[in-house]
Tab-separated table of C-alpha atoms and ligand atoms in Angstrom:
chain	number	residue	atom	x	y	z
A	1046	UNK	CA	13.891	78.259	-22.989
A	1047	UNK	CA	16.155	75.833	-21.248
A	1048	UNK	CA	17.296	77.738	-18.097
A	1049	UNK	CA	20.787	75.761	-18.406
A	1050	UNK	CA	23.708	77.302	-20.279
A	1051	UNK	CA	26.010	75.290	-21.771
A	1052	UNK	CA	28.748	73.831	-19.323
A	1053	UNK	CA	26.067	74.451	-16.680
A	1054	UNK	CA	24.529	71.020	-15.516
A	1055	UNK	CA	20.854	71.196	-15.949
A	1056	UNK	CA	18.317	71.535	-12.591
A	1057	UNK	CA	17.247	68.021	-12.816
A	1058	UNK	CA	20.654	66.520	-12.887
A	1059	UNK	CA	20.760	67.947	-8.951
A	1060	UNK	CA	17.572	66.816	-8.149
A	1061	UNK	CA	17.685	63.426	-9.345
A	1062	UNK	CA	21.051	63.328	-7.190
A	1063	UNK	CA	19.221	64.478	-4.635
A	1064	UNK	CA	16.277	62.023	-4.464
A	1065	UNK	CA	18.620	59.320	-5.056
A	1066	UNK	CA	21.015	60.338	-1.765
A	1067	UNK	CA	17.906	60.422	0.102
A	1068	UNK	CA	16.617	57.111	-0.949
A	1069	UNK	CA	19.715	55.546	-0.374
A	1070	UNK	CA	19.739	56.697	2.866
A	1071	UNK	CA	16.754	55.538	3.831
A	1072	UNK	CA	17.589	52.211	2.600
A	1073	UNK	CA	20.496	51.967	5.085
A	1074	UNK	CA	18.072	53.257	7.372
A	1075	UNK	CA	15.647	50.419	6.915
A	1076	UNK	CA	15.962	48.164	10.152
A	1077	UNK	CA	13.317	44.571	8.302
A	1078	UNK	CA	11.674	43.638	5.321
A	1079	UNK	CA	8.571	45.428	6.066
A	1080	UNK	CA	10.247	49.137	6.541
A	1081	UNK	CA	12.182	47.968	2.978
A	1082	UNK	CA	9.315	46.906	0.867
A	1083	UNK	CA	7.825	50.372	1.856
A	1084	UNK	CA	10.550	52.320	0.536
A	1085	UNK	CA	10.258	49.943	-2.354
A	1086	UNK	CA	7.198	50.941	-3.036
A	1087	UNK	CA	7.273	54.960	-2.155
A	1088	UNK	CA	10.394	54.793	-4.802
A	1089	UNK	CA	9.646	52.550	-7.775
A	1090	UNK	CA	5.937	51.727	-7.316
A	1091	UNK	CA	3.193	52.886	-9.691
A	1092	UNK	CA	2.986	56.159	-8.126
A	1093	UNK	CA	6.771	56.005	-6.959
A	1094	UNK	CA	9.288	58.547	-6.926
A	1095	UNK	CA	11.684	57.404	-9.195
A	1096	UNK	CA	8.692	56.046	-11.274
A	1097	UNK	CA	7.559	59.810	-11.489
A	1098	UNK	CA	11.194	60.461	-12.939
A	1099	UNK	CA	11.046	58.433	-15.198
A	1100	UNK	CA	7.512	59.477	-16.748
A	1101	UNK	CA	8.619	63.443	-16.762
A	1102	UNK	CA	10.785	62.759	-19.454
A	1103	UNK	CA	8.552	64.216	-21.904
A	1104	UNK	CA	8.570	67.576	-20.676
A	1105	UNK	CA	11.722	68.432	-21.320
A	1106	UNK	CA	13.431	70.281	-24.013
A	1107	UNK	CA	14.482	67.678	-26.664
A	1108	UNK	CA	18.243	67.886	-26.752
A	1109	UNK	CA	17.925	67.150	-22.887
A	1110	UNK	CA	15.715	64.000	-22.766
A	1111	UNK	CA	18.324	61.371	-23.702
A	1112	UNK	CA	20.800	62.503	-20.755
A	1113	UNK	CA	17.879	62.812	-18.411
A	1114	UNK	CA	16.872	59.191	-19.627
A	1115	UNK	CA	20.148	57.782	-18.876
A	1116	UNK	CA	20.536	59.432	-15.432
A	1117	UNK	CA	16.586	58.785	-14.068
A	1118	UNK	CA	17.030	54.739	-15.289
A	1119	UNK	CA	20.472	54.758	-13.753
A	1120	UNK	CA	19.209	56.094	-10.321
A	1121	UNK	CA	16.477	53.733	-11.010
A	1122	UNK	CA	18.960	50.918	-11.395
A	1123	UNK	CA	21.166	52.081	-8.176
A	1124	UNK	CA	18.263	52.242	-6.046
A	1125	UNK	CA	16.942	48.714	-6.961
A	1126	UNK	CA	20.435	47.498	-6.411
A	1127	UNK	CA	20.617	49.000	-3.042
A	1128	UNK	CA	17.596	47.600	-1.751
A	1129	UNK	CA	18.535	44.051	-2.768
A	1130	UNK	CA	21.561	44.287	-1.071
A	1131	UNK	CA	20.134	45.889	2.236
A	1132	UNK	CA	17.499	43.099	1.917
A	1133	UNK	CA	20.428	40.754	2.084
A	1134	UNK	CA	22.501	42.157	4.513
A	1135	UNK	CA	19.015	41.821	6.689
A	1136	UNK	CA	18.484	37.979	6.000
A	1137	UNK	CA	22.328	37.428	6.641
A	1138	UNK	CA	22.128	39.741	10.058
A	1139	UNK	CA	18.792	37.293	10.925
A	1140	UNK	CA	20.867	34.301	10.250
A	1141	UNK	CA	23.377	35.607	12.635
A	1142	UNK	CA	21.245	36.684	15.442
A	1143	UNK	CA	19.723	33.058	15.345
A	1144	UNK	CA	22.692	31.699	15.275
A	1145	UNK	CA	24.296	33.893	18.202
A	1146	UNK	CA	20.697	32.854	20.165
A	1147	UNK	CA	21.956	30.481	22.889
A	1148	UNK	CA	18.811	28.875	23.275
A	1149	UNK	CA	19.325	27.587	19.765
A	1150	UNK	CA	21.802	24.509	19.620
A	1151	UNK	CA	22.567	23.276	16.250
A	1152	UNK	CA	24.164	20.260	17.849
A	1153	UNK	CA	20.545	18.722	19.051
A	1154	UNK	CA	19.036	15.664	17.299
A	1155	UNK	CA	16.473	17.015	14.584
A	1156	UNK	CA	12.756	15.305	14.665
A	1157	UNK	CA	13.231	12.193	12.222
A	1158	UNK	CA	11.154	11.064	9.458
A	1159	UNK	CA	10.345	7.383	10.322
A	1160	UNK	CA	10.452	5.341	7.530
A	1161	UNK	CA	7.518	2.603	6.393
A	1162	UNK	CA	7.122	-1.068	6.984
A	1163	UNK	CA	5.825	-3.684	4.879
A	1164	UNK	CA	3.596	-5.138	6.492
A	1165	UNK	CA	4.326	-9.346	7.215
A	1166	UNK	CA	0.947	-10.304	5.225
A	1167	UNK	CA	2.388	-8.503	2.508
A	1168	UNK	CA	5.738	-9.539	2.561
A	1169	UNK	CA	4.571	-13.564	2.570
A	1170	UNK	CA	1.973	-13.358	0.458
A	1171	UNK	CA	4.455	-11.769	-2.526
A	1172	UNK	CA	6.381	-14.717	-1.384
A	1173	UNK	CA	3.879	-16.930	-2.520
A	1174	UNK	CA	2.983	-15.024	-5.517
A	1175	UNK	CA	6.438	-15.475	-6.486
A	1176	UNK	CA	6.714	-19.364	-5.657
A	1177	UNK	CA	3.565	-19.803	-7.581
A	1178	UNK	CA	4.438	-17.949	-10.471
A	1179	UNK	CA	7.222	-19.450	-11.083
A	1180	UNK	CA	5.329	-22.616	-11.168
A	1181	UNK	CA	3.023	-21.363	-14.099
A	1182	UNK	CA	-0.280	-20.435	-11.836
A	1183	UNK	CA	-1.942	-17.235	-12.306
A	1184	UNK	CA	-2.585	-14.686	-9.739
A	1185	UNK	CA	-6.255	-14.218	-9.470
A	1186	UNK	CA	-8.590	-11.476	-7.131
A	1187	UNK	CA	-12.212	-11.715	-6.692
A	1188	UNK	CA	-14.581	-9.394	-4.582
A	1189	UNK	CA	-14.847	-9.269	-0.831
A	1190	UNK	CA	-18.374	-9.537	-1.283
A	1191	UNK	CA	-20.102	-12.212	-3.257
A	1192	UNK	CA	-22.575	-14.128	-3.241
A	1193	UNK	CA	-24.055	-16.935	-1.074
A	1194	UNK	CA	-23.856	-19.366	-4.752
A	1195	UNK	CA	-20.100	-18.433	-5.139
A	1196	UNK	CA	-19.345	-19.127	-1.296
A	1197	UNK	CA	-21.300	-21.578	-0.854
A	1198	UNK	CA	-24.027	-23.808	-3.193
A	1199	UNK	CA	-21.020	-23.680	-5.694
A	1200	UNK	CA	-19.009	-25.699	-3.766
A	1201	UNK	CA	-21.475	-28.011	-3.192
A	1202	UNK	CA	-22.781	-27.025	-0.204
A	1203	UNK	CA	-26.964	-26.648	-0.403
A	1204	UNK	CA	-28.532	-24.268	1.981
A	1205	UNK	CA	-29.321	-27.305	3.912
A	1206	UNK	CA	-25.788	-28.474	4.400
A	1207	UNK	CA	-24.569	-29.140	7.969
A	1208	UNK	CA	-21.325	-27.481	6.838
A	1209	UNK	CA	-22.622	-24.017	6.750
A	1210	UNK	CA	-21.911	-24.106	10.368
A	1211	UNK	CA	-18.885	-24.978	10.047
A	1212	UNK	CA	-18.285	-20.956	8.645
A	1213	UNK	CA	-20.454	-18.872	9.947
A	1214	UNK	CA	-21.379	-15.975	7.842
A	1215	UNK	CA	-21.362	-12.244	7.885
A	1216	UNK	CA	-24.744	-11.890	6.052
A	1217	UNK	CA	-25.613	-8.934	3.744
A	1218	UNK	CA	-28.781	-8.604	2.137
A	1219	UNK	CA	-30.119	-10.482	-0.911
A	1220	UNK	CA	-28.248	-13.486	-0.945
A	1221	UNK	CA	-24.834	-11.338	-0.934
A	1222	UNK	CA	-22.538	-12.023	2.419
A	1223	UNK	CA	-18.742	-11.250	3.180
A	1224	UNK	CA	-17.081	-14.395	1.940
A	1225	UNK	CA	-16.246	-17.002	4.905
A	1226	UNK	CA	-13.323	-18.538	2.467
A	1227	UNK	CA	-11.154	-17.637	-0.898
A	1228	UNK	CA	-12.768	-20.971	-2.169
A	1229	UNK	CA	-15.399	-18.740	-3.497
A	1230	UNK	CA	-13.560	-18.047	-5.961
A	1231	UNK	CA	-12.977	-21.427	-7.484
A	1232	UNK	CA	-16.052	-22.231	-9.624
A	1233	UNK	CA	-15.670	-18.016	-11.302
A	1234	UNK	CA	-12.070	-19.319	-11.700
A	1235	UNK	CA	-13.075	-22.710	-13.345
A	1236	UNK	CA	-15.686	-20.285	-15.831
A	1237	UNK	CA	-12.349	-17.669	-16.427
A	1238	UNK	CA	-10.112	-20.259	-17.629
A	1239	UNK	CA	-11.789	-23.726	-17.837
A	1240	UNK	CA	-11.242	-25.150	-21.612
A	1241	UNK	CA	-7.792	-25.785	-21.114
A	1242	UNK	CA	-5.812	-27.476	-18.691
A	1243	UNK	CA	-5.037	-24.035	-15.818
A	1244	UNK	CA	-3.437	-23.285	-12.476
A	1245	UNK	CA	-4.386	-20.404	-10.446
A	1246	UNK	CA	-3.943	-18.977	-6.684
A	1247	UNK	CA	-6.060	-16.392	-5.337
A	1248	UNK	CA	-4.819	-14.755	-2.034
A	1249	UNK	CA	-7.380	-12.617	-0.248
A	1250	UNK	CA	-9.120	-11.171	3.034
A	1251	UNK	CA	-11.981	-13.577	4.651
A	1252	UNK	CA	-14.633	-13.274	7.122
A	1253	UNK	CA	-15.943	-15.368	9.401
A	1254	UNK	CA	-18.672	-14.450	12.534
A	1255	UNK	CA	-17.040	-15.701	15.107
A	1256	UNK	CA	-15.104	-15.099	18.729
A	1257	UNK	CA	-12.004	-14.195	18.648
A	1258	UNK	CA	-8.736	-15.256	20.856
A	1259	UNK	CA	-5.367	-15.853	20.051
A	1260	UNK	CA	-5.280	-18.074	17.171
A	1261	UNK	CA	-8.890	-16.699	15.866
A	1262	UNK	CA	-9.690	-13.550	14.202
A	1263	UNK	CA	-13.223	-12.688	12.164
A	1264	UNK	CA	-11.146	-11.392	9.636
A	1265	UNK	CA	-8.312	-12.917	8.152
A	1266	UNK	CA	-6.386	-14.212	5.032
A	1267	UNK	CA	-6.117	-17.229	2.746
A	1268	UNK	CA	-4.780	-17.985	-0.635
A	1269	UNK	CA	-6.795	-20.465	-2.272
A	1270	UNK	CA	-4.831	-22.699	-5.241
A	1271	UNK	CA	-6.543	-24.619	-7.442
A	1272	UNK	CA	-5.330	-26.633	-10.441
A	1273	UNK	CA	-7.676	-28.122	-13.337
A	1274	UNK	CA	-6.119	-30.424	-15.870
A	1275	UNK	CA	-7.522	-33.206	-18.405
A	1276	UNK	CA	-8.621	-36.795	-17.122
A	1277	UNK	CA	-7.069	-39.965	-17.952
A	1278	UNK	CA	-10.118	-40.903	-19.948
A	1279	UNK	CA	-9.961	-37.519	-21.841
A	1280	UNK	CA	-6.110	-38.335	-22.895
A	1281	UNK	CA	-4.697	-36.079	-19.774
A	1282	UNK	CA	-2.170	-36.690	-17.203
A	1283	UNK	CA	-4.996	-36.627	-14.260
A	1284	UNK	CA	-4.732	-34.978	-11.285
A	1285	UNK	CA	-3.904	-37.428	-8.105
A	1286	UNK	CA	-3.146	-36.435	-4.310
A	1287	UNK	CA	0.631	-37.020	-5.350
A	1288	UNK	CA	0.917	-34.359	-7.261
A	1289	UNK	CA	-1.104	-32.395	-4.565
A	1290	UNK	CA	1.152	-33.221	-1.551
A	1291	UNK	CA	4.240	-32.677	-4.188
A	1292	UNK	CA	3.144	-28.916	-4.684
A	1293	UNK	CA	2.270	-28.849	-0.642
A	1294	UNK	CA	6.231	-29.320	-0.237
A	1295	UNK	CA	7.056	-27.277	-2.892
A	1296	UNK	CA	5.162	-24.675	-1.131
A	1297	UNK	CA	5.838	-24.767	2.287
A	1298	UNK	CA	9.947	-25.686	1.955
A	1299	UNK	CA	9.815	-22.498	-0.277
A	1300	UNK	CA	7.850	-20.017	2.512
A	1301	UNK	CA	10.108	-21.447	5.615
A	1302	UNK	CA	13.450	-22.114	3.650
A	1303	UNK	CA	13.674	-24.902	4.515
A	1304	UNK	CA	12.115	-28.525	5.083
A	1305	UNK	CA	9.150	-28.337	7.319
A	1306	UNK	CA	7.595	-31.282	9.216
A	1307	UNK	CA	3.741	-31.912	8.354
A	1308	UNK	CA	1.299	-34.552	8.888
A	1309	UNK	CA	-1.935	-35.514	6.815
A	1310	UNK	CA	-4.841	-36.031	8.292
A	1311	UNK	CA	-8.087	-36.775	6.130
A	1312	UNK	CA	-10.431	-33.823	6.660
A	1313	UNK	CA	-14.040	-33.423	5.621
A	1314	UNK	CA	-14.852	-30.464	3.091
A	1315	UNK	CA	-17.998	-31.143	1.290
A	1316	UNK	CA	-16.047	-29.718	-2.049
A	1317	UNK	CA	-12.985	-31.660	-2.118
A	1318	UNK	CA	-13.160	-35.783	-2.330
A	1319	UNK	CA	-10.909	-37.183	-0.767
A	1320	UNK	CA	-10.078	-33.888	1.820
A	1321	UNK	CA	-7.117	-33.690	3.632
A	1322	UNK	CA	-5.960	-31.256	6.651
A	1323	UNK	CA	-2.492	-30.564	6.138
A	1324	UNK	CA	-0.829	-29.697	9.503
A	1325	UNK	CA	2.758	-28.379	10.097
A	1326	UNK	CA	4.698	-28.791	13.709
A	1327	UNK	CA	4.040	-25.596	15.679
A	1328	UNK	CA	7.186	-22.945	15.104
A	1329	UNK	CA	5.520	-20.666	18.389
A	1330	UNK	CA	7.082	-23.714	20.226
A	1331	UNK	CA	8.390	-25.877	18.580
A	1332	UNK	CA	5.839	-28.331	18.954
A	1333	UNK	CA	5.953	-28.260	22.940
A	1334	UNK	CA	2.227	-26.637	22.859
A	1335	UNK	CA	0.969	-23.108	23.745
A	1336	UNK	CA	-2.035	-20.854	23.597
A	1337	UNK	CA	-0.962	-20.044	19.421
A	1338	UNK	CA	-1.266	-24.199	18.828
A	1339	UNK	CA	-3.844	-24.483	21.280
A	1340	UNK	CA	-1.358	-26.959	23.415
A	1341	UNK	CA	-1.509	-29.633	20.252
A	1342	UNK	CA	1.963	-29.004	19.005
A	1343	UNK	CA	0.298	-28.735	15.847
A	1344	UNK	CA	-1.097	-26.204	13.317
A	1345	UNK	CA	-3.720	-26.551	10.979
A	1346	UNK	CA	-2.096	-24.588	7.838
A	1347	UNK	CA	-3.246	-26.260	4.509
A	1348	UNK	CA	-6.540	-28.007	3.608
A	1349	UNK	CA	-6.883	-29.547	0.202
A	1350	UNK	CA	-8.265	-32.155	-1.660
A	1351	UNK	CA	-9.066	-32.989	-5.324
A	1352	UNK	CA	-11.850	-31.056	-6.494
A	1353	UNK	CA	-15.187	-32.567	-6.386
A	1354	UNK	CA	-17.545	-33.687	-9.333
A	1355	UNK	CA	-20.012	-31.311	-8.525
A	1356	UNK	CA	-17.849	-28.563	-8.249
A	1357	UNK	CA	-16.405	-29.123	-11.572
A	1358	UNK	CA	-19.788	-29.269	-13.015
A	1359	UNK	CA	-20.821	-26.078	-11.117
A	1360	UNK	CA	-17.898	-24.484	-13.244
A	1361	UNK	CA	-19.018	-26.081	-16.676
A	1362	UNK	CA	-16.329	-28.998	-16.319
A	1363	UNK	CA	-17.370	-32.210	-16.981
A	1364	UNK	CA	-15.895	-34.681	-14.296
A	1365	UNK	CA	-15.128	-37.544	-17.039
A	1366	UNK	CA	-13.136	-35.130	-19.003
A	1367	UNK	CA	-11.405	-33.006	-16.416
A	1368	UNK	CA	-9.710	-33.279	-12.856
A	1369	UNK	CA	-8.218	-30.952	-10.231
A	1370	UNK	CA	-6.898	-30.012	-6.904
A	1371	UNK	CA	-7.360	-27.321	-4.083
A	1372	UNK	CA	-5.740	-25.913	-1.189
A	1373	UNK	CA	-6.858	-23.142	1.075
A	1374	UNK	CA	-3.812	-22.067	2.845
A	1375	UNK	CA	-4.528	-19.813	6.435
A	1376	UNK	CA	-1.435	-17.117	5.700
A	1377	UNK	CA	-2.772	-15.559	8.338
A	1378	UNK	CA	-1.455	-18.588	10.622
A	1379	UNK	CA	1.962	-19.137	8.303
A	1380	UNK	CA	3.072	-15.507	9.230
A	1381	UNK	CA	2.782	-15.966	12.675
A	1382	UNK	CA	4.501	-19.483	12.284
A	1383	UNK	CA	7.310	-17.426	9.798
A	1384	UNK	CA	7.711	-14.676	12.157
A	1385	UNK	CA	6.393	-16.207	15.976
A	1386	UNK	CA	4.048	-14.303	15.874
A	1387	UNK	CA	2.087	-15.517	18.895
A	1388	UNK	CA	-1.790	-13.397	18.910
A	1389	UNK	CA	-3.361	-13.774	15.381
A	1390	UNK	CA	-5.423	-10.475	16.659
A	1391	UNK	CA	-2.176	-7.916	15.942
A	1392	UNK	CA	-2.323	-8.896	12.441
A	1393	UNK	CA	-4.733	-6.353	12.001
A	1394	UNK	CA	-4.926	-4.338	15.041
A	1395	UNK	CA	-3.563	-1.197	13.014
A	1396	UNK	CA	-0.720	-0.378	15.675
A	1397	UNK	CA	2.011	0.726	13.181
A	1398	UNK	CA	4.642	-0.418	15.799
A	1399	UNK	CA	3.898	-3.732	14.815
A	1400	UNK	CA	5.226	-3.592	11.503
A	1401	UNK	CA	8.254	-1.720	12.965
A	1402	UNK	CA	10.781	-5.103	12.839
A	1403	UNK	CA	9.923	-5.348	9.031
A	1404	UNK	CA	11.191	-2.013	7.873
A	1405	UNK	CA	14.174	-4.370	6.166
A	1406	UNK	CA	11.451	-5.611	4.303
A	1407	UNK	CA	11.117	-2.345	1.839
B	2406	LIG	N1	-12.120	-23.241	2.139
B	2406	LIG	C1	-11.741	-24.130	3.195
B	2406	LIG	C2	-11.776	-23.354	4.523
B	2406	LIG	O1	-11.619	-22.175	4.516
B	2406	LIG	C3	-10.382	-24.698	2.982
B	2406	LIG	C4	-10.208	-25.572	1.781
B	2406	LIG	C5	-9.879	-25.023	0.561
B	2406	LIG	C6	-10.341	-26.936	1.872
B	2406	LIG	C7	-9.676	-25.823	-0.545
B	2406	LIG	C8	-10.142	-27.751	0.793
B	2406	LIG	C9	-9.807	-27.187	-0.414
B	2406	LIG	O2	-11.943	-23.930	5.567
């Protein structure tokens, strides 16, 4: 049945040759990708023409089907292989034409990434963290929003307290308000750990509703430190305004690396007894005056005290058995003193190019 005699090549040995010559000339024909992929798919698609090769197998005389097999998978095979490499030759000849472009120039300055910034809040209050850590205090957060007991009755300060205007308050409804001061957090501290003799800091954002200028902001940031340890009476070492100033020093020699010149001056904070304002010589100008020190040649940077009895007994301490001290540092106003910084309203003004001289700080 086989029309080929023996030493006579079979039909479909010429017409396989012949598909394939045709194929490959249209491949070296192709002139981009899209004029490729179609002879991709005319050729070895579902309904391709080497594809249909392939599948005739079957109707051929048995003695012939392994020799067609071999020669349809090898055109298969030559054909794939020439469209990869006329697919290459393409992307290379692409390459070359963009590079031969004279408007390209492969000497110009590519568009940079820019790299990030720490910003100065962060970088001084982890400088604190550290400081204080290494002093045994915890690190402590508390919510943005509390309430008007934490912020303020708390702390010893009644709703009919004169010193309410000395904050005033972003309220929110139902007793809640945006916390004028980190000191909020002192009496949830003194309920976390009281028991035992503790030190804590908590840094944070604060609020206050007021004007702003150069040296005031409605939003800012304080770390608060507080430090709780067993009276005299109760067999303690007490807590005096000694040990208070000492770990003042500690504190600000540590931030500005070096000693820093401060006065005391009492100061009147209806939670502390005795209060204290701790000031430190203006580093805008060196103590000369300007708009950052409002002319004074001085800075108010650290108010403290020892705690007061009510306080402690607000936190379930009772003042004959247990004594402290607090601070409420502005770091607001110690990075601009760090860093002469000299408007307290870029702190947060969102312009990244005011971060820009920290990017050592990574
Ligand atoms: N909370 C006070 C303020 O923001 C500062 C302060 C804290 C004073 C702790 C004494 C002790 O003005």
């Amino acid at each position: 049945m086989s029309t080929s005699a023996e030493g006579n090549a079979p039909a479909w040995q010429a017409e396989i040759a012949a598909l394939q010559a045709t194929l490959a000339a249209a491949i070296a024909a192709a002139d981009d990708a899209a004029a490729l992929r179609q002879i991709e798919v005319d050729a070895l698609g579902k309904k391709g023409s080497v594809t249909a090769l392939m599948k005739r197998v079957g109707a051929l005389p048995p003695d012939e089907r392994r020799a067609y097999g071999a020669a349809a998978g090898q055109a298969r095979g030559a054909v794939s292989a020439a469209l990869a490499a006329r697919s290459d030759a393409l992307a290379q000849a692409r390459l070359q034409a963009e590079l031969d472009d004279r408007s390209f120039d492969e000497t110009l300055v590519g568009s940079s990434t820019r790299r990030g910034a720490v910003h100065p809040l962060s970088l001084v209050r982890r400088d604190i963290e550290d400081v204080f850590s290494s002093m045994g205090f915890h690190v402590l957060d508390y919510p943005e929003v509390d309430s008007e007991f934490s912020n303020f009755e708390a702390l010893n300060i009644p709703s009919w307290h004169p010193a309410r205007d000395m904050q005033d308050t972003f309220w929110l409804d139902a007793g809640h308000l945006l916390r004028t001061h980190t000191s909020a957090g002192q009496v949830r501290t003194m309920h976390r750990l009281g028991g035992e003799p503790f030190r804590a800091i908590f840094p944070g954002r604060v609020f206050r509703y007021e004007s702003t200028d150069a040296s005031h902001e409605h939003t800012f940031h304080q770390v608060e430190g507080l430090m709780i340890d067993r009276a005299p009476a109760a067999g303690g070492p007490g807590v005096s305004v000694g040990h208070l100033l000492d770990a003042m020093r500690t504190l600000l020699s540590a931030i500005f690396g070096e000693a820093v010149q401060v006065r005391l001056r009492p100061g009147y904070f209806p939670f502390v007894e005795p209060g204290f304002e701790l000031d430190i010589a203006c580093r805008n100008c060196g103590g000369a005056g300007c708009s950052v020190c409002k002319q004074s040649g001085w800075l108010e940077l650290l108010p403290c005290g020892l705690v007061h009895p009510n306080v402690l007994r607000m936190g379930g301490l009772d003042p004959d058995q247990w004594q402290g001290w607090a601070f409420g540092l502005g770091l607001s106003r110690l990075v601009m003193m760090r860093y002469g910084i000299g408007d307290i309203r870029l702190m947060l003004s969102g312009d990244a190019r005011f971060c820009e001289p920290f990017v050592a700080g990574c």
